[in-house]
Amino acid sequence: MVTSDPALRSRRPAYLSELFDILAARGRRLWRRGEVDAATIPDLCELGDALLSRRGEASGVAIAQELLAAFEVADDDTRLAFLQNLANRFGPDPGAVKAALERLLQYPEDMQAMEALHSASEPLRQELLRRLNLAPGGTAGLVRMRERLRRHLTDIPALRSVDQDFAHLFSSWFNRGFLVLRRIDWTTPANILEKIIRYEAVHAIQNWDDLKNRLQPTDRRCYSFFHPQLGDEPLIFVEVALTKEIPGDVATLLDVGRRPISAEDANTAVFYSISNTQRGLAGVSFGNFLIKQVVEELKAELPNVKTFVTLSPVPTFGAWLERHRKDEASELIDTAQRAIFCELDNPGWHKNPAVVDALRGPLLAAAATYFLHARDRKGRIVDPVARFHLGNGARLDRLNLLGDVSANGLKQSHGLMVNYLYDLSQIETNHEGFAERGLVAAADSVKRALPAGKRS
Amino acid sequence: MVTSDPALRSRRPAYLSELFDILAARGRRLWRRGEVDAATIPDLCELGDALLSRRGEASGVAIAQELLAAFEVADDDTRLAFLQNLANRFGPDPGAVKAALERLLQYPEDMQAMEALHSASEPLRQELLRRLNLAPGGTAGLVRMRERLRRHLTDIPALRSVDQDFAHLFSSWFNRGFLVLRRIDWTTPANILEKIIRYEAVHAIQNWDDLKNRLQPTDRRCYSFFHPQLGDEPLIFVEVALTKEIPGDVATLLDVGRRPISAEDANTAVFYSISNTQRGLAGVSFGNFLIKQVVEELKAELPNVKTFVTLSPVPTFGAWLERHRKDEASELIDTAQRAIFCELDNPGWHKNPAVVDALRGPLLAAAATYFLHARDRKGRIVDPVARFHLGNGARLDRLNLLGDVSANGLKQSHGLMVNYLYDLSQIETNHEGFAERGLVAAADSVKRALPAGKRS
Amino acid sequence: MVTSDPALRSRRPAYLSELFDILAARGRRLWRRGEVDAATIPDLCELGDALLSRRGEASGVAIAQELLAAFEVADDDTRLAFLQNLANRFGPDPGAVKAALERLLQYPEDMQAMEALHSASEPLRQELLRRLNLAPGGTAGLVRMRERLRRHLTDIPALRSVDQDFAHLFSSWFNRGFLVLRRIDWTTPANILEKIIRYEAVHAIQNWDDLKNRLQPTDRRCYSFFHPQLGDEPLIFVEVALTKEIPGDVATLLDVGRRPISAEDANTAVFYSISNTQRGLAGVSFGNFLIKQVVEELKAELPNVKTFVTLSPVPTFGAWLERHRKDEASELIDTAQRAIFCELDNPGWHKNPAVVDALRGPLLAAAATYFLHARDRKGRIVDPVARFHLGNGARLDRLNLLGDVSANGLKQSHGLMVNYLYDLSQIETNHEGFAERGLVAAADSVKRALPAGKRS
Amino acid sequence: MVTSDPALRSRRPAYLSELFDILAARGRRLWRRGEVDAATIPDLCELGDALLSRRGEASGVAIAQELLAAFEVADDDTRLAFLQNLANRFGPDPGAVKAALERLLQYPEDMQAMEALHSASEPLRQELLRRLNLAPGGTAGLVRMRERLRRHLTDIPALRSVDQDFAHLFSSWFNRGFLVLRRIDWTTPANILEKIIRYEAVHAIQNWDDLKNRLQPTDRRCYSFFHPQLGDEPLIFVEVALTKEIPGDVATLLDVGRRPISAEDANTAVFYSISNTQRGLAGVSFGNFLIKQVVEELKAELPNVKTFVTLSPVPTFGAWLERHRKDEASELIDTAQRAIFCELDNPGWHKNPAVVDALRGPLLAAAATYFLHARDRKGRIVDPVARFHLGNGARLDRLNLLGDVSANGLKQSHGLMVNYLYDLSQIETNHEGFAERGLVAAADSVKRALPAGKRS
């Protein structure tokens, strides 16, 4: 604990001492009424100092409440100033670091000296965030605070350390063990469903009827993770279709006119949409656990379902192909391909069967190349969705030409969609290969789609 | 994250690579069946290495499960060896620290260099514990692990750093926001009540009838904190009596023959027993929050109850008095007192009214001195129960001679019991004064009990 | 129990004996799949006979299930035929009645003979309905069956006895003690909210946004009764507005643009819509209990709310006035009134302040007459909504001119709305006066609105 | 509804009119405080009259509450007087019956006349009980009232009609659809477990440890029916052991030292104790449904369990055998048996293997005769436990010599215990045969135990 450090305590202005009870009482009141008069907002940094200087938890909770309430209602400049102070003023205490450093240099073998250095070099903001988290509603407030912070990450690189500290603490607080899986269906409370409508990021939900059509039919499922501290706020959710075969296009799947099948008759579960909801929780990964737990749930409920597969977009294929078409030096696509890809520039190409036939081979070859050989500057596979599923241990199972011929689908991937297969018996091996050696698990059909010379 | 460090990864023996899936499967199986064949327990440290070396969460969970299961069934020596390895092998990575140190010395103003040093100097065990925590039942397993660890703290000082790290992580995971207050009454599940019987540390519960007598009557309450990760395990609980006056002795309170009063008729709530249950959570303080939340609950339910008070033991008063009686140089008790205190050495003194009368003044004076003036070597008030309640912002309200004339009560405090008063409007000020300046909030009656010359 | 009667048992066709197990198995299957092949529907009356003839409960449940399933999928004619058979074939057993009658005539003082007659004269359908009720989902099925029955009550008077028996049994099964009050708000499951939208009978709910506007704001409440046997089906619900005064018109109340007040600031609770949902439960009154329990709930939650009042339509005022305007012999309105009421025939009269002023006195006088003096052929007060609230012990508190100027409001009551006041301290007296002596409890202001000569 | 009958209303004394509000208020108060001053108990019959005379439900609830509260605290004579009044004063209304009778005799074909007669001949107490049932806690109060009533059934035959009416109403209110099956285990609230200890009627539970031993082990189950109106009061419960074979003696089953098996390893579920708890619900049968629902639960949870069997006492075998030993004319046991049965009169015979061997054949033959041929005066099978299980469709599966050698077991059945087998595929046929034709379903081994000449 940093708080008993006298140097630090002395930072606290004298008048604060009397102010505390007033603040505490006000904080409690404000929070309850949801009203804060902006003119009387106390200084956020002074509150931060006060919070760090207190030994006791009780007064701390009141100050934490006050600080979070004040941050919520402050204007943008005030908020940004506070976030920047998190980076500077609430960084490691230089004096303490210096002292610890000198001791360690003197006794380089002393484990305690090293631990003291570790402790001294911890940014004060970590303790500050931990204490803010003690306020009622504190976790939710901090998630919102980080959401604001992340808007400035590109502009103000100094905030990245702060962001890291948020991420570090959030991965403790949003530990898998705290996550609660709940099925979302038509008996789910409306305030939660309203958020599902709002947060769906892959295939937008038009209205309550559209939502009902994704939740109510016997061959549809939806699951979400919740966290006790965030109440009714879904963290991540997945929409599932139960089918009799692996689907290749999304329109058939979402067709409201289709006749639902009985869940018992299905042999395949299709994860056709996964949405993260909280920008403030970026980098805290839930998707892996969600998919695996949903697989377990479905296996227990529906023993006939043996195949677990996604129907996924390929968000950067279009841009990648564009780049390599322009870059004549690129070896990833050859001259013959380059020529025929001109057809893609004609709107409506996908409605002309002859053109589609001509493009099929080259486009699938390019897609296979994109997944199996292309790498970004960090050496990673290019496609972010692929990174997620392959990282989870899934296998790239099928390339689907004309899987999504909506305007957006044509634009981002020339209509291409893919299936990733979750085979629990292979997940560890796939994951291991991908994480340790960058190996992309892919079905033979995908490998065979590679241009002749590039098949391994 | 430390885990992508190649140096560390290389520690992992090659054969582990193949072993993983087997372990994972076995871990899952073992956990389910609750049976582990001790002969086939894998090496705990190798599992620790493996766990740290894995990038993926899925395989990590399986290894974490295996490690915790293996620790549970290992023999004492094996366990101790692992705990010592936590101190050594899983300390900070010396190479990484050295590199970070050099960089910081070169660029002393570089904040990132300091952050890198902070990161490098973190003991590897912290990440190890975080990953163990991801296993189903992981938190409970770690609490039990620390319980074992603490048995060796006196013998093996090197384990103290490990203990600190446990405490640091537990205060995040047992954050107040995760604690759930539940009333314990006669409708509480038997498996929980059984634990209340077992854990009650202040006034032992004899049997189920005794328990029922503390839960069922209209003028009795009991509340406990629970944590989602520990399921039905109470963390700390408080027993409350509703009365019409502040009680001075515990026998009257626990009398099974007394006639209960209606809760609506009570004006006082007496916290007569607070028990922590988990040794593995030592140092993570819940009591403060528990008492304050129970006060809120009771105020909401029973508006007539205005006084919130404890009836508390004074566990070290007897020993302290003994010490000062023997130490003739002590100024805390004077010669006249010293003479009369000889009566305390006659068993049964408390049954002799004349002796009691003679002792009353001197004993209460000594008690007032004990609370108001005596300090231990660290400069703290001597009594641990007083430290807890005064630290919470309570006030020492009354000294009760012959409050507990059981053998134990006479032995530890010559029968003295005290009341601490929780006055919500004074809590902040009291707490502040105590935490910052060591001021003991006490009623005038207590101050007046001081020997004449020592009243301030 | 009628079932051991050998005469009755002998009615059962022999072949049924073998059929039972098949039926039972099929019934279970059918119910689960929700599919019944209409071609293979068994004869409903034979099933009824079979059900009455069985001693055992187990086989009975299967047959009951079969009968209810068959009724659901039968065509209209088949259903009607069965309902008519309930009136005839499943009436009292004439032979048994004759025997009991003879015995009673012989021993007129014998209490057992009278009881035997009571038992013999019970229509067999009562036992049949009781046994149908034992099937899973049986209660819900019977509610739907009665809903169908009631469509034919006017055409086929013989069905009235059957309807009475349903009502008699339902008042046992829907006993107040089984009803569960639940608050309906924005956290209520969507499948229930969907029904609230569908069932709202007073002020139609346009869509989910409109619904949210009635549930979510701090000054709105909604409560519904549920029954364990009907699951998520609301039986009756009431919508409540919290206000600072008794409202006189519904537009202000339902205005989506209004600024909600804090619930703590309200002093008045307005029941502005009460909807029964189940036609099959006609005559089983829930409204009385609902309103009183909601009053208790609100008093406990919001002690500042002291006034409980409705804002109610006056559904038959327009028709009544029309009748008396045409009937020149009517003494309930006088000549002067009759003349000015011609203004009501001009559409848009309510927008002309001068006309409204001229109409105010006469219209309120007519309204006061309508409530206080007019009676229907059965001697009852004319207005059905008034009968409900006055029967509950409420008082007619205020007449509101232009309370509802929607097309429907103008048509049914020339825009008139009224408030009924629920004053718990007066409810018994009011109820008693109304139920026993037909006295209408009304505020002085209402009585003063009567034409001069008619004030009592 | 009888209540609008003016004759009846006129019965109400005038002064009651004013008394109502006072009573209502007092009833509410009394109920809440649980205190009634016996000196001021109002007259129960007057309250009954008042309750029947009221049209309104609200005042009715208050009076019902008052009546039930007064009955609870009245002395025994007062209570009995009220119960007798239920039989007389609250029987059918003679005048109304007479009128209905005359009308029916005049129009013997008129269905409405018959219905009117049915209605008029209903004892007024039925309506009275229905109205009492509307009070909060009314159902529970009526169950207790009937419990008292049944103590007098033998002495006062006139109460039997009243008892019948209770039973008739209770079978509606305790309809199978309202019953909730809950598993009882070591996580069940203590107040319920306390009742399980108290109500266990077959094999007494000694203390909380004994209870835990029946609930906690992996191979033990306990299930109970509850009813929403009776709250935490178990209605009937069954204790189940999971085993690898059909057990023949109860000592092995209840042995606290045995090593529990894993539930997955069991193939047999043994219902070794079924206890009804509410004497006031005598004649309302739950056991049949309980066993069948528990069978369904266990089949779903433990697919390996294929055999469902009881281990049951034979409560009247000892008395029956005694009778036939004494009755030399009895043909049910022959001379040879009669001789050897003398051994049974020596205490400790069961410890002498030679004697046991000699008795085995004759005793089992007598037992087989007892079950298969002996009948009581009503023509029913003699054993009450057999009637219950055979009536449920179970089969008498095995006779177990020395199944219960406790003092009680030896006394009531010379140590004999039996197993009844619940084979769901045979239940309907068995039940049908037993209920309709008195056929006892028995295993071949039981039939073979019959004396040679009596095997069919």
PDB file of N, CA and C in Angstrom, chain C residues 300-347:
ATOM      1  N   ALA C 300     -46.487   1.228   0.926  1.00  0.00           N
ATOM      2  CA  ALA C 300     -45.273   0.780   1.588  1.00  0.00           C
ATOM      3  C   ALA C 300     -44.035   1.373   0.918  1.00  0.00           C
ATOM      4  N   GLU C 301     -44.074   1.449  -0.418  1.00  0.00           N
ATOM      5  CA  GLU C 301     -42.879   1.913  -1.132  1.00  0.00           C
ATOM      6  C   GLU C 301     -42.767   3.440  -1.104  1.00  0.00           C
ATOM      7  N   LEU C 302     -43.912   4.119  -1.206  1.00  0.00           N
ATOM      8  CA  LEU C 302     -43.899   5.576  -1.354  1.00  0.00           C
ATOM      9  C   LEU C 302     -44.814   6.215  -0.321  1.00  0.00           C
ATOM     10  N   PRO C 303     -44.298   6.437   0.871  1.00  0.00           N
ATOM     11  CA  PRO C 303     -45.171   6.927   1.949  1.00  0.00           C
ATOM     12  C   PRO C 303     -45.794   8.286   1.647  1.00  0.00           C
ATOM     13  N   ASN C 304     -45.205   9.044   0.728  1.00  0.00           N
ATOM     14  CA  ASN C 304     -45.777  10.352   0.411  1.00  0.00           C
ATOM     15  C   ASN C 304     -47.073  10.254  -0.388  1.00  0.00           C
ATOM     16  N   VAL C 305     -47.265   9.130  -1.037  1.00  0.00           N
ATOM     17  CA  VAL C 305     -48.474   8.987  -1.845  1.00  0.00           C
ATOM     18  C   VAL C 305     -49.646   8.685  -0.918  1.00  0.00           C
ATOM     19  N   LYS C 306     -50.585   9.624  -0.879  1.00  0.00           N
ATOM     20  CA  LYS C 306     -51.706   9.500   0.054  1.00  0.00           C
ATOM     21  C   LYS C 306     -53.026   9.324  -0.691  1.00  0.00           C
ATOM     22  N   THR C 307     -53.075   9.732  -1.941  1.00  0.00           N
ATOM     23  CA  THR C 307     -54.326   9.723  -2.690  1.00  0.00           C
ATOM     24  C   THR C 307     -54.262   8.656  -3.780  1.00  0.00           C
ATOM     25  N   PHE C 308     -55.277   7.790  -3.790  1.00  0.00           N
ATOM     26  CA  PHE C 308     -55.333   6.731  -4.790  1.00  0.00           C
ATOM     27  C   PHE C 308     -56.631   6.891  -5.563  1.00  0.00           C
ATOM     28  N   VAL C 309     -56.480   7.085  -6.860  1.00  0.00           N
ATOM     29  CA  VAL C 309     -57.609   7.556  -7.629  1.00  0.00           C
ATOM     30  C   VAL C 309     -57.510   6.950  -9.026  1.00  0.00           C
ATOM     31  N   THR C 310     -58.648   6.811  -9.692  1.00  0.00           N
ATOM     32  CA  THR C 310     -58.592   6.367 -11.076  1.00  0.00           C
ATOM     33  C   THR C 310     -58.775   7.571 -11.989  1.00  0.00           C
ATOM     34  N   LEU C 311     -58.453   7.385 -13.256  1.00  0.00           N
ATOM     35  CA  LEU C 311     -58.945   8.287 -14.295  1.00  0.00           C
ATOM     36  C   LEU C 311     -59.662   7.360 -15.262  1.00  0.00           C
ATOM     37  N   SER C 312     -60.986   7.424 -15.253  1.00  0.00           N
ATOM     38  CA  SER C 312     -61.771   6.359 -15.889  1.00  0.00           C
ATOM     39  C   SER C 312     -62.672   6.895 -16.985  1.00  0.00           C
ATOM     40  N   PRO C 313     -62.883   6.055 -17.995  1.00  0.00           N
ATOM     41  CA  PRO C 313     -63.862   6.400 -19.035  1.00  0.00           C
ATOM     42  C   PRO C 313     -65.281   6.206 -18.500  1.00  0.00           C
ATOM     43  N   VAL C 314     -66.215   6.721 -19.254  1.00  0.00           N
ATOM     44  CA  VAL C 314     -67.637   6.604 -18.890  1.00  0.00           C
ATOM     45  C   VAL C 314     -68.327   5.981 -20.097  1.00  0.00           C
ATOM     46  N   PRO C 315     -68.166   4.705 -20.299  1.00  0.00           N
ATOM     47  CA  PRO C 315     -68.409   4.124 -21.625  1.00  0.00           C
ATOM     48  C   PRO C 315     -69.834   4.258 -22.144  1.00  0.00           C
ATOM     49  N   THR C 316     -70.851   4.317 -21.293  1.00  0.00           N
ATOM     50  CA  THR C 316     -72.216   4.330 -21.857  1.00  0.00           C
ATOM     51  C   THR C 316     -72.922   5.660 -21.663  1.00  0.00           C
ATOM     52  N   PHE C 317     -72.206   6.680 -21.257  1.00  0.00           N
ATOM     53  CA  PHE C 317     -72.849   7.973 -21.039  1.00  0.00           C
ATOM     54  C   PHE C 317     -73.432   8.530 -22.342  1.00  0.00           C
ATOM     55  N   GLY C 318     -72.658   8.449 -23.423  1.00  0.00           N
ATOM     56  CA  GLY C 318     -73.113   8.984 -24.709  1.00  0.00           C
ATOM     57  C   GLY C 318     -74.412   8.317 -25.136  1.00  0.00           C
ATOM     58  N   ALA C 319     -74.445   6.994 -25.098  1.00  0.00           N
ATOM     59  CA  ALA C 319     -75.647   6.272 -25.529  1.00  0.00           C
ATOM     60  C   ALA C 319     -76.830   6.594 -24.623  1.00  0.00           C
ATOM     61  N   TRP C 320     -76.573   6.670 -23.347  1.00  0.00           N
ATOM     62  CA  TRP C 320     -77.648   6.974 -22.393  1.00  0.00           C
ATOM     63  C   TRP C 320     -78.251   8.356 -22.666  1.00  0.00           C
ATOM     64  N   LEU C 321     -77.342   9.330 -22.880  1.00  0.00           N
ATOM     65  CA  LEU C 321     -77.820  10.693 -23.109  1.00  0.00           C
ATOM     66  C   LEU C 321     -78.639  10.754 -24.392  1.00  0.00           C
ATOM     67  N   GLU C 322     -78.115  10.107 -25.416  1.00  0.00           N
ATOM     68  CA  GLU C 322     -78.819  10.028 -26.697  1.00  0.00           C
ATOM     69  C   GLU C 322     -80.246   9.508 -26.496  1.00  0.00           C
ATOM     70  N   ARG C 323     -80.356   8.439 -25.725  1.00  0.00           N
ATOM     71  CA  ARG C 323     -81.656   7.820 -25.482  1.00  0.00           C
ATOM     72  C   ARG C 323     -82.610   8.819 -24.804  1.00  0.00           C
ATOM     73  N   HIS C 324     -82.094   9.495 -23.795  1.00  0.00           N
ATOM     74  CA  HIS C 324     -82.962  10.399 -23.056  1.00  0.00           C
ATOM     75  C   HIS C 324     -83.243  11.703 -23.805  1.00  0.00           C
ATOM     76  N   ARG C 325     -82.321  12.074 -24.701  1.00  0.00           N
ATOM     77  CA  ARG C 325     -82.629  13.233 -25.538  1.00  0.00           C
ATOM     78  C   ARG C 325     -83.780  12.891 -26.476  1.00  0.00           C
ATOM     79  N   LYS C 326     -83.748  11.677 -26.992  1.00  0.00           N
ATOM     80  CA  LYS C 326     -84.813  11.271 -27.919  1.00  0.00           C
ATOM     81  C   LYS C 326     -86.136  11.034 -27.196  1.00  0.00           C
ATOM     82  N   ASP C 327     -86.052  10.546 -26.004  1.00  0.00           N
ATOM     83  CA  ASP C 327     -87.266  10.193 -25.257  1.00  0.00           C
ATOM     84  C   ASP C 327     -87.785  11.428 -24.537  1.00  0.00           C
ATOM     85  N   GLU C 328     -88.757  12.062 -25.156  1.00  0.00           N
ATOM     86  CA  GLU C 328     -89.208  13.335 -24.603  1.00  0.00           C
ATOM     87  C   GLU C 328     -89.910  13.154 -23.270  1.00  0.00           C
ATOM     88  N   ALA C 329     -90.318  11.949 -23.011  1.00  0.00           N
ATOM     89  CA  ALA C 329     -90.991  11.700 -21.731  1.00  0.00           C
ATOM     90  C   ALA C 329     -89.999  11.582 -20.581  1.00  0.00           C
ATOM     91  N   SER C 330     -88.740  11.450 -20.929  1.00  0.00           N
ATOM     92  CA  SER C 330     -87.750  11.232 -19.873  1.00  0.00           C
ATOM     93  C   SER C 330     -87.712  12.402 -18.902  1.00  0.00           C
ATOM     94  N   GLU C 331     -87.726  12.101 -17.662  1.00  0.00           N
ATOM     95  CA  GLU C 331     -87.632  13.166 -16.659  1.00  0.00           C
ATOM     96  C   GLU C 331     -86.191  13.399 -16.237  1.00  0.00           C
ATOM     97  N   LEU C 332     -85.304  12.597 -16.758  1.00  0.00           N
ATOM     98  CA  LEU C 332     -83.942  12.710 -16.265  1.00  0.00           C
ATOM     99  C   LEU C 332     -83.203  13.906 -16.853  1.00  0.00           C
ATOM    100  N   ILE C 333     -83.653  14.382 -18.013  1.00  0.00           N
ATOM    101  CA  ILE C 333     -83.101  15.660 -18.479  1.00  0.00           C
ATOM    102  C   ILE C 333     -84.256  16.584 -18.802  1.00  0.00           C
ATOM    103  N   ASP C 334     -84.066  17.858 -18.548  1.00  0.00           N
ATOM    104  CA  ASP C 334     -85.196  18.764 -18.732  1.00  0.00           C
ATOM    105  C   ASP C 334     -85.107  19.474 -20.082  1.00  0.00           C
ATOM    106  N   THR C 335     -86.082  20.294 -20.348  1.00  0.00           N
ATOM    107  CA  THR C 335     -86.215  20.910 -21.664  1.00  0.00           C
ATOM    108  C   THR C 335     -85.037  21.821 -21.985  1.00  0.00           C
ATOM    109  N   ALA C 336     -84.640  22.614 -21.003  1.00  0.00           N
ATOM    110  CA  ALA C 336     -83.540  23.548 -21.249  1.00  0.00           C
ATOM    111  C   ALA C 336     -82.292  22.778 -21.669  1.00  0.00           C
ATOM    112  N   GLN C 337     -81.994  21.722 -20.944  1.00  0.00           N
ATOM    113  CA  GLN C 337     -80.847  20.897 -21.289  1.00  0.00           C
ATOM    114  C   GLN C 337     -80.977  20.358 -22.709  1.00  0.00           C
ATOM    115  N   ARG C 338     -82.132  19.781 -22.949  1.00  0.00           N
ATOM    116  CA  ARG C 338     -82.392  19.174 -24.244  1.00  0.00           C
ATOM    117  C   ARG C 338     -82.025  20.130 -25.384  1.00  0.00           C
ATOM    118  N   ALA C 339     -82.377  21.407 -25.217  1.00  0.00           N
ATOM    119  CA  ALA C 339     -82.103  22.384 -26.271  1.00  0.00           C
ATOM    120  C   ALA C 339     -80.616  22.554 -26.491  1.00  0.00           C
ATOM    121  N   ILE C 340     -79.923  22.778 -25.411  1.00  0.00           N
ATOM    122  CA  ILE C 340     -78.499  23.083 -25.581  1.00  0.00           C
ATOM    123  C   ILE C 340     -77.688  21.876 -26.023  1.00  0.00           C
ATOM    124  N   PHE C 341     -78.168  20.679 -25.709  1.00  0.00           N
ATOM    125  CA  PHE C 341     -77.434  19.476 -26.104  1.00  0.00           C
ATOM    126  C   PHE C 341     -77.327  19.310 -27.617  1.00  0.00           C
ATOM    127  N   CYS C 342     -78.153  20.088 -28.365  1.00  0.00           N
ATOM    128  CA  CYS C 342     -78.033  20.021 -29.819  1.00  0.00           C
ATOM    129  C   CYS C 342     -76.626  20.392 -30.266  1.00  0.00           C
ATOM    130  N   GLU C 343     -75.988  21.244 -29.494  1.00  0.00           N
ATOM    131  CA  GLU C 343     -74.614  21.631 -29.837  1.00  0.00           C
ATOM    132  C   GLU C 343     -73.698  20.418 -29.956  1.00  0.00           C
ATOM    133  N   LEU C 344     -73.995  19.400 -29.182  1.00  0.00           N
ATOM    134  CA  LEU C 344     -73.141  18.205 -29.187  1.00  0.00           C
ATOM    135  C   LEU C 344     -73.115  17.528 -30.550  1.00  0.00           C
ATOM    136  N   ASP C 345     -74.153  17.809 -31.368  1.00  0.00           N
ATOM    137  CA  ASP C 345     -74.213  17.155 -32.667  1.00  0.00           C
ATOM    138  C   ASP C 345     -73.281  17.789 -33.681  1.00  0.00           C
ATOM    139  N   ASN C 346     -72.740  18.983 -33.370  1.00  0.00           N
ATOM    140  CA  ASN C 346     -71.770  19.618 -34.274  1.00  0.00           C
ATOM    141  C   ASN C 346     -70.362  19.102 -33.978  1.00  0.00           C
ATOM    142  N   PRO C 347     -69.784  18.413 -34.932  1.00  0.00           N
ATOM    143  CA  PRO C 347     -68.407  17.956 -34.699  1.00  0.00           C
ATOM    144  C   PRO C 347     -67.528  19.159 -34.377  1.00  0.00           C
TER     145      PRO C 347
END
